[in-house]
PDB file of C-alpha atoms in Angstrom:
ATOM      1  CA  ALA A   1     -15.922  22.739  -0.898  1.00  0.00           C
ATOM      2  CA  MET A   2     -12.431  23.001   0.690  1.00  0.00           C
ATOM      3  CA  ALA A   3     -10.761  26.131   1.427  1.00  0.00           C
ATOM      4  CA  HIS A   4      -7.914  26.897  -0.804  1.00  0.00           C
ATOM      5  CA  GLY A   5      -5.594  27.790   1.994  1.00  0.00           C
ATOM      6  CA  HIS A   6      -3.535  30.057  -0.324  1.00  0.00           C
ATOM      7  CA  GLY A   7      -2.649  33.640   0.933  1.00  0.00           C
ATOM      8  CA  PRO A   8      -4.410  36.813  -0.775  1.00  0.00           C
ATOM      9  CA  GLY A   9      -3.489  37.525  -4.133  1.00  0.00           C
ATOM     10  CA  ARG A  10      -1.344  34.036  -4.382  1.00  0.00           C
ATOM     11  CA  CYS A  11      -4.221  31.921  -5.590  1.00  0.00           C
ATOM     12  CA  ARG A  12      -2.958  30.054  -8.923  1.00  0.00           C
ATOM     13  CA  CYS A  13      -5.788  27.551  -8.450  1.00  0.00           C
ATOM     14  CA  CYS A  14      -6.976  25.097  -9.051  1.00  0.00           C
ATOM     15  CA  GLY A  15      -4.151  23.384 -11.039  1.00  0.00           C
ATOM     16  CA  GLU A  16      -1.759  23.915  -8.156  1.00  0.00           C
ATOM     17  CA  GLU A  17      -4.182  22.576  -5.433  1.00  0.00           C
ATOM     18  CA  ALA A  18      -4.725  19.566  -8.021  1.00  0.00           C
ATOM     19  CA  ALA A  19      -1.242  18.825  -8.091  1.00  0.00           C
ATOM     20  CA  GLU A  20      -0.903  18.826  -4.283  1.00  0.00           C
ATOM     21  CA  ARG A  21      -3.776  16.553  -4.229  1.00  0.00           C
ATOM     22  CA  GLY A  22      -2.333  14.170  -6.629  1.00  0.00           C
ATOM     23  CA  ALA A  23       1.005  14.226  -4.768  1.00  0.00           C
ATOM     24  CA  ALA A  24      -0.791  13.398  -1.363  1.00  0.00           C
ATOM     25  CA  TRP A  25      -2.175  10.167  -3.106  1.00  0.00           C
ATOM     26  CA  GLY A  26       1.255   9.040  -4.272  1.00  0.00           C
ATOM     27  CA  LEU A  27       1.853   5.894  -2.257  1.00  0.00           C
ATOM     28  CA  TYR A  28       1.291   3.631  -5.251  1.00  0.00           C
ATOM     29  CA  LEU A  29       4.786   4.602  -6.290  1.00  0.00           C
ATOM     30  CA  ARG A  30       5.665   2.775  -2.999  1.00  0.00           C
ATOM     31  CA  ILE A  31       3.967  -0.374  -3.820  1.00  0.00           C
ATOM     32  CA  ASP A  32       6.466  -3.498  -4.716  1.00  0.00           C
ATOM     33  CA  ARG A  33       4.721  -4.158  -7.762  1.00  0.00           C
ATOM     34  CA  GLN A  34       6.502  -7.541  -8.512  1.00  0.00           C
ATOM     35  CA  ARG A  35       4.925  -8.812  -5.266  1.00  0.00           C
ATOM     36  CA  LEU A  36       1.654  -7.100  -5.473  1.00  0.00           C
ATOM     37  CA  GLN A  37      -1.057  -9.883  -5.532  1.00  0.00           C
ATOM     38  CA  CYS A  38      -4.977  -9.642  -6.209  1.00  0.00           C
ATOM     39  CA  LEU A  39      -6.917 -12.762  -5.385  1.00  0.00           C
ATOM     40  CA  ASN A  40      -9.939 -13.708  -7.487  1.00  0.00           C
ATOM     41  CA  GLU A  41      -9.289 -11.343 -10.136  1.00  0.00           C
ATOM     42  CA  ARG A  42     -10.810 -12.229 -13.678  1.00  0.00           C
ATOM     43  CA  ARG A  43      -7.781 -11.140 -15.617  1.00  0.00           C
ATOM     44  CA  GLU A  44      -4.298 -11.892 -14.376  1.00  0.00           C
ATOM     45  CA  GLY A  45      -2.590  -8.660 -13.422  1.00  0.00           C
ATOM     46  CA  SER A  46      -5.570  -6.497 -13.653  1.00  0.00           C
ATOM     47  CA  GLY A  47      -5.458  -5.768  -9.974  1.00  0.00           C
ATOM     48  CA  ALA A  48      -2.284  -3.914 -10.280  1.00  0.00           C
ATOM     49  CA  THR A  49      -3.829  -1.390 -12.495  1.00  0.00           C
ATOM     50  CA  VAL A  50      -6.153   0.107 -10.106  1.00  0.00           C
ATOM     51  CA  PHE A  51      -3.018   1.549  -8.444  1.00  0.00           C
ATOM     52  CA  ARG A  52      -1.995   4.523 -10.616  1.00  0.00           C
ATOM     53  CA  PRO A  53      -1.792   8.239 -10.660  1.00  0.00           C
ATOM     54  CA  TRP A  54      -4.434  10.247  -9.026  1.00  0.00           C
ATOM     55  CA  GLU A  55      -4.911  12.244 -12.228  1.00  0.00           C
ATOM     56  CA  GLU A  56      -5.539   8.930 -14.154  1.00  0.00           C
ATOM     57  CA  ARG A  57      -8.382   7.685 -11.908  1.00  0.00           C
ATOM     58  CA  GLY A  58     -10.955   8.268 -14.274  1.00  0.00           C
ATOM     59  CA  ASP A  59      -9.475   6.017 -16.991  1.00  0.00           C
ATOM     60  CA  ARG A  60     -12.112   3.375 -17.008  1.00  0.00           C
ATOM     61  CA  SER A  61     -10.398   1.199 -19.435  1.00  0.00           C
ATOM     62  CA  GLN A  62      -8.387   0.008 -16.424  1.00  0.00           C
ATOM     63  CA  PHE A  63     -10.448  -1.903 -13.829  1.00  0.00           C
ATOM     64  CA  VAL A  64     -10.247  -5.079 -12.096  1.00  0.00           C
ATOM     65  CA  GLU A  65     -13.385  -7.321 -11.885  1.00  0.00           C
ATOM     66  CA  SER A  66     -13.682 -10.262  -9.517  1.00  0.00           C
ATOM     67  CA  ASP A  67     -14.222 -13.921 -11.094  1.00  0.00           C
ATOM     68  CA  GLU A  68     -15.863 -16.613  -9.103  1.00  0.00           C
ATOM     69  CA  ASP A  69     -18.086 -14.454  -6.680  1.00  0.00           C
ATOM     70  CA  GLU A  70     -18.035 -10.992  -5.533  1.00  0.00           C
ATOM     71  CA  GLU A  71     -14.914 -11.155  -3.272  1.00  0.00           C
ATOM     72  CA  LEU A  72     -11.635  -9.482  -4.064  1.00  0.00           C
ATOM     73  CA  LEU A  73      -8.572  -9.601  -1.941  1.00  0.00           C
ATOM     74  CA  PHE A  74      -5.318  -7.339  -2.450  1.00  0.00           C
ATOM     75  CA  ASN A  75      -1.857  -7.961  -0.894  1.00  0.00           C
ATOM     76  CA  ILE A  76       0.068  -4.943  -1.277  1.00  0.00           C
ATOM     77  CA  PRO A  77       3.600  -4.839  -0.261  1.00  0.00           C
ATOM     78  CA  PHE A  78       5.617  -1.572   0.184  1.00  0.00           C
ATOM     79  CA  THR A  79       9.052  -0.790  -0.455  1.00  0.00           C
ATOM     80  CA  GLY A  80       9.305   0.499   2.938  1.00  0.00           C
ATOM     81  CA  SER A  81       7.352   1.731   6.096  1.00  0.00           C
ATOM     82  CA  VAL A  82       4.140   3.583   5.475  1.00  0.00           C
ATOM     83  CA  LYS A  83       1.890   5.541   7.551  1.00  0.00           C
ATOM     84  CA  LEU A  84      -1.745   5.109   5.797  1.00  0.00           C
ATOM     85  CA  LYS A  85      -3.947   8.047   6.473  1.00  0.00           C
ATOM     86  CA  ALA A  86      -6.708   7.400   4.068  1.00  0.00           C
ATOM     87  CA  VAL A  87      -8.142   5.065   1.244  1.00  0.00           C
ATOM     88  CA  LEU A  88     -10.428   6.079  -1.617  1.00  0.00           C
ATOM     89  CA  VAL A  89     -12.242   3.329  -3.785  1.00  0.00           C
ATOM     90  CA  MET A  90     -13.731   3.921  -6.934  1.00  0.00           C
ATOM     91  CA  GLY A  91     -15.921   2.005  -8.793  1.00  0.00           C
ATOM     92  CA  GLU A  92     -19.269   1.985 -11.279  1.00  0.00           C
ATOM     93  CA  ASP A  93     -22.423   3.674 -10.072  1.00  0.00           C
ATOM     94  CA  ASP A  94     -24.007   0.256 -10.104  1.00  0.00           C
ATOM     95  CA  GLY A  95     -24.325  -3.033  -8.044  1.00  0.00           C
ATOM     96  CA  SER A  96     -20.827  -4.053  -8.931  1.00  0.00           C
ATOM     97  CA  HIS A  97     -19.334  -1.179  -6.816  1.00  0.00           C
ATOM     98  CA  PRO A  98     -17.671  -2.620  -3.546  1.00  0.00           C
ATOM     99  CA  ALA A  99     -19.916  -2.002  -0.440  1.00  0.00           C
ATOM    100  CA  GLU A 100     -17.369  -2.784   2.181  1.00  0.00           C
ATOM    101  CA  LEU A 101     -13.479  -2.911   2.660  1.00  0.00           C
ATOM    102  CA  ARG A 102     -11.742  -4.634   5.482  1.00  0.00           C
ATOM    103  CA  LEU A 103      -8.051  -3.538   6.103  1.00  0.00           C
ATOM    104  CA  PHE A 104      -5.150  -5.674   7.582  1.00  0.00           C
ATOM    105  CA  ARG A 105      -1.683  -4.716   8.061  1.00  0.00           C
ATOM    106  CA  ASN A 106       1.456  -6.916   7.836  1.00  0.00           C
ATOM    107  CA  ILE A 107       0.196  -9.878   7.055  1.00  0.00           C
ATOM    108  CA  PRO A 108       1.954 -10.883   3.912  1.00  0.00           C
ATOM    109  CA  HIS A 109       0.520 -13.532   1.548  1.00  0.00           C
ATOM    110  CA  MET A 110      -3.074 -13.333   2.977  1.00  0.00           C
ATOM    111  CA  SER A 111      -5.514 -15.849   1.663  1.00  0.00           C
ATOM    112  CA  PHE A 112      -9.306 -15.808   1.575  1.00  0.00           C
ATOM    113  CA  ASP A 113      -8.990 -18.160   4.699  1.00  0.00           C
ATOM    114  CA  ASP A 114      -7.167 -15.667   6.568  1.00  0.00           C
ATOM    115  CA  THR A 115      -9.943 -13.024   6.094  1.00  0.00           C
ATOM    116  CA  ALA A 116     -11.801 -14.660   8.996  1.00  0.00           C
ATOM    117  CA  LYS A 117      -9.489 -12.830  11.269  1.00  0.00           C
ATOM    118  CA  GLU A 118     -10.296  -9.672  12.814  1.00  0.00           C
ATOM    119  CA  PRO A 119      -9.306  -6.643  10.724  1.00  0.00           C
ATOM    120  CA  GLU A 120      -7.794  -3.703  11.742  1.00  0.00           C
ATOM    121  CA  GLN A 121     -10.556  -1.489  10.408  1.00  0.00           C
ATOM    122  CA  THR A 122     -13.694  -1.936   8.397  1.00  0.00           C
ATOM    123  CA  LEU A 123     -15.115   0.612   6.278  1.00  0.00           C
ATOM    124  CA  GLY A 124     -18.470   0.521   4.745  1.00  0.00           C
ATOM    125  CA  LEU A 125     -18.308   2.044   1.458  1.00  0.00           C
ATOM    126  CA  SER A 126     -20.615   4.258  -0.598  1.00  0.00           C
ATOM    127  CA  ARG A 127     -20.756   4.090  -4.453  1.00  0.00           C
ATOM    128  CA  ASP A 128     -18.067   6.593  -5.638  1.00  0.00           C
ATOM    129  CA  PRO A 129     -18.141   6.786  -9.420  1.00  0.00           C
ATOM    130  CA  LEU A 130     -16.009   9.941  -9.644  1.00  0.00           C
ATOM    131  CA  GLY A 131     -13.455   9.209  -7.246  1.00  0.00           C
ATOM    132  CA  GLU A 132     -14.637  11.907  -4.440  1.00  0.00           C
ATOM    133  CA  LEU A 133     -14.968   9.934  -1.199  1.00  0.00           C
ATOM    134  CA  GLU A 134     -11.975   9.795   1.331  1.00  0.00           C
ATOM    135  CA  TYR A 135     -12.013   7.252   4.084  1.00  0.00           C
ATOM    136  CA  PRO A 136      -9.603   8.242   6.896  1.00  0.00           C
ATOM    137  CA  THR A 137      -7.979   5.130   8.489  1.00  0.00           C
ATOM    138  CA  LYS A 138      -7.111   4.970  12.407  1.00  0.00           C
ATOM    139  CA  ILE A 139      -3.851   6.352  11.594  1.00  0.00           C
ATOM    140  CA  SER A 140      -2.654   4.731  15.151  1.00  0.00           C
ATOM    141  CA  ARG A 141      -3.096   1.392  13.675  1.00  0.00           C
ATOM    142  CA  PHE A 142      -1.550   1.990  10.310  1.00  0.00           C
ATOM    143  CA  SER A 143       1.520   4.078  11.195  1.00  0.00           C
ATOM    144  CA  ASN A 144       4.290   1.234  10.603  1.00  0.00           C
ATOM    145  CA  VAL A 145       2.674  -0.765   7.582  1.00  0.00           C
ATOM    146  CA  HIS A 146       5.085  -2.703   5.304  1.00  0.00           C
ATOM    147  CA  HIS A 147       2.159  -4.727   3.956  1.00  0.00           C
ATOM    148  CA  LEU A 148      -1.294  -3.804   3.295  1.00  0.00           C
ATOM    149  CA  SER A 149      -4.200  -6.224   2.717  1.00  0.00           C
ATOM    150  CA  MET A 150      -7.511  -4.975   1.341  1.00  0.00           C
ATOM    151  CA  HIS A 151     -10.380  -7.298   1.361  1.00  0.00           C
ATOM    152  CA  PHE A 152     -13.619  -6.479  -0.274  1.00  0.00           C
ATOM    153  CA  PRO A 153     -16.075  -8.937   0.871  1.00  0.00           C
ATOM    154  CA  LYS A 154     -19.292  -7.699  -0.745  1.00  0.00           C
ATOM    155  CA  ASN A 155     -20.652  -5.328  -3.466  1.00  0.00           C
ATOM    156  CA  PHE A 156     -24.103  -3.653  -4.000  1.00  0.00           C
ATOM    157  CA  GLY A 157     -25.785  -6.772  -5.360  1.00  0.00           C
ATOM    158  CA  ALA A 158     -24.020  -7.615  -8.606  1.00  0.00           C
ATOM    159  CA  GLU A 159     -22.654 -10.878  -9.567  1.00  0.00           C
ATOM    160  CA  THR A 160     -19.083  -9.592  -9.441  1.00  0.00           C
ATOM    161  CA  THR A 161     -17.288  -6.770  -8.144  1.00  0.00           C
ATOM    162  CA  LYS A 162     -15.566  -4.100 -10.390  1.00  0.00           C
ATOM    163  CA  ILE A 163     -13.044  -1.478  -9.074  1.00  0.00           C
ATOM    164  CA  LEU A 164     -11.700   1.213 -11.092  1.00  0.00           C
ATOM    165  CA  TYR A 165      -9.289   2.819  -8.932  1.00  0.00           C
ATOM    166  CA  ILE A 166      -7.828   2.661  -5.447  1.00  0.00           C
ATOM    167  CA  GLY A 167      -6.059   5.441  -4.009  1.00  0.00           C
ATOM    168  CA  LEU A 168      -3.723   5.308  -1.016  1.00  0.00           C
ATOM    169  CA  LYS A 169      -2.744   8.529   0.938  1.00  0.00           C
ATOM    170  CA  GLY A 170      -0.107   8.690   3.415  1.00  0.00           C
ATOM    171  CA  GLU A 171       3.643   8.935   4.221  1.00  0.00           C
ATOM    172  CA  TRP A 172       6.393   6.620   3.281  1.00  0.00           C
ATOM    173  CA  ALA A 173       9.903   5.913   4.889  1.00  0.00           C
ATOM    174  CA  GLU A 174      12.819   4.246   3.803  1.00  0.00           C
ATOM    175  CA  PRO A 175      12.937   0.522   5.156  1.00  0.00           C
ATOM    176  CA  HIS A 176      15.306   0.063   8.181  1.00  0.00           C
ATOM    177  CA  ARG A 177      18.242  -1.889   6.794  1.00  0.00           C
ATOM    178  CA  HIS A 178      19.204  -4.228   9.601  1.00  0.00           C
ATOM    179  CA  GLU A 179      21.167  -6.411   7.307  1.00  0.00           C
ATOM    180  CA  VAL A 180      23.456  -3.580   6.363  1.00  0.00           C
ATOM    181  CA  THR A 181      24.326  -3.039   9.834  1.00  0.00           C
ATOM    182  CA  ILE A 182      25.262  -6.594  10.441  1.00  0.00           C
ATOM    183  CA  CYS A 183      27.655  -6.683   7.419  1.00  0.00           C
ATOM    184  CA  THR A 184      29.186  -3.410   8.576  1.00  0.00           C
ATOM    185  CA  TYR A 185      29.962  -5.185  11.789  1.00  0.00           C
ATOM    186  CA  GLU A 186      31.159  -8.215  10.554  1.00  0.00           C
ATOM    187  CA  ALA A 187      33.663  -6.299   8.111  1.00  0.00           C
ATOM    188  CA  SER A 188      35.105  -4.173  10.638  1.00  0.00           C
ATOM    189  CA  ALA A 189      35.449  -7.297  13.082  1.00  0.00           C
ATOM    190  CA  ASN A 190      37.478  -9.255  10.336  1.00  0.00           C
ATOM    191  CA  PRO A 191      40.663  -6.778  10.088  1.00  0.00           C
ATOM    192  CA  ALA A 192      40.873  -7.049  13.884  1.00  0.00           C
ATOM    193  CA  ASP A 193      40.988 -10.508  13.781  1.00  0.00           C
ATOM    194  CA  HIS A 194      43.948 -10.555  11.231  1.00  0.00           C
ATOM    195  CA  THR A 195      45.764  -7.862  13.523  1.00  0.00           C
ATOM    196  CA  LEU A 196      45.653 -10.212  16.590  1.00  0.00           C
ATOM    197  CA  ALA A 197      47.025 -13.124  14.406  1.00  0.00           C
ATOM    198  CA  GLN A 198      49.796 -10.846  13.114  1.00  0.00           C
ATOM    199  CA  ILE A 199      50.736  -9.681  16.900  1.00  0.00           C
ATOM    200  CA  THR A 200      50.710 -12.748  18.400  1.00  0.00           C
ATOM    201  CA  PRO A 201      53.791 -14.295  16.586  1.00  0.00           C
ATOM    202  CA  GLN A 202      55.564 -11.146  17.396  1.00  0.00           C
ATOM    203  CA  THR A 203      54.704 -10.989  21.066  1.00  0.00           C
ATOM    204  CA  HIS A 204      56.181 -14.516  21.774  1.00  0.00           C
ATOM    205  CA  PHE A 205      59.358 -13.522  19.697  1.00  0.00           C
ATOM    206  CA  ILE A 206      60.153 -10.375  22.088  1.00  0.00           C
ATOM    207  CA  SER A 207      59.340 -12.535  25.101  1.00  0.00           C
TER     208      SER A 207
END
């Protein structure tokens, strides 16, 4: 078990530690759910339900199951820039649990055809029915992620793959708003144009 890391006599475990741990897995709040996609999901919209609060990871009524075969592909756009530090994948303790995860960054609208590309990282997964196994990412490759694709190519032998919960741990930063800078620049340029137009006739008048 991990050390608590509180000073002596200040240990209000373990609710506090659980709250801290839950906050660490808060990147689901930064997903642009309007644009989130799960390809090959059996029930439309079910892929989105696996991204939920850490405390609710044990809710087995919310899950996604693959349809045609064992593959699942998530396209996850974020509302800013994310530094992804770790992932957690929870499934049933049987053959439907995904056995491998391939991570791609910043390839919006990935299709199964695109998964032929080389991923940024491939993770061999173990069965994790309780949501306890963290898989650290190569942070240098996932330090400026606007869009994350998670490809689950295979499971432990079942016809279909079932995922109960996906946790994403990391940091989030506000998006850089380039378009705002441009607008401000144009707005400040316009009054200058008008000023010039007003000055010009007067200049002629004086001369």
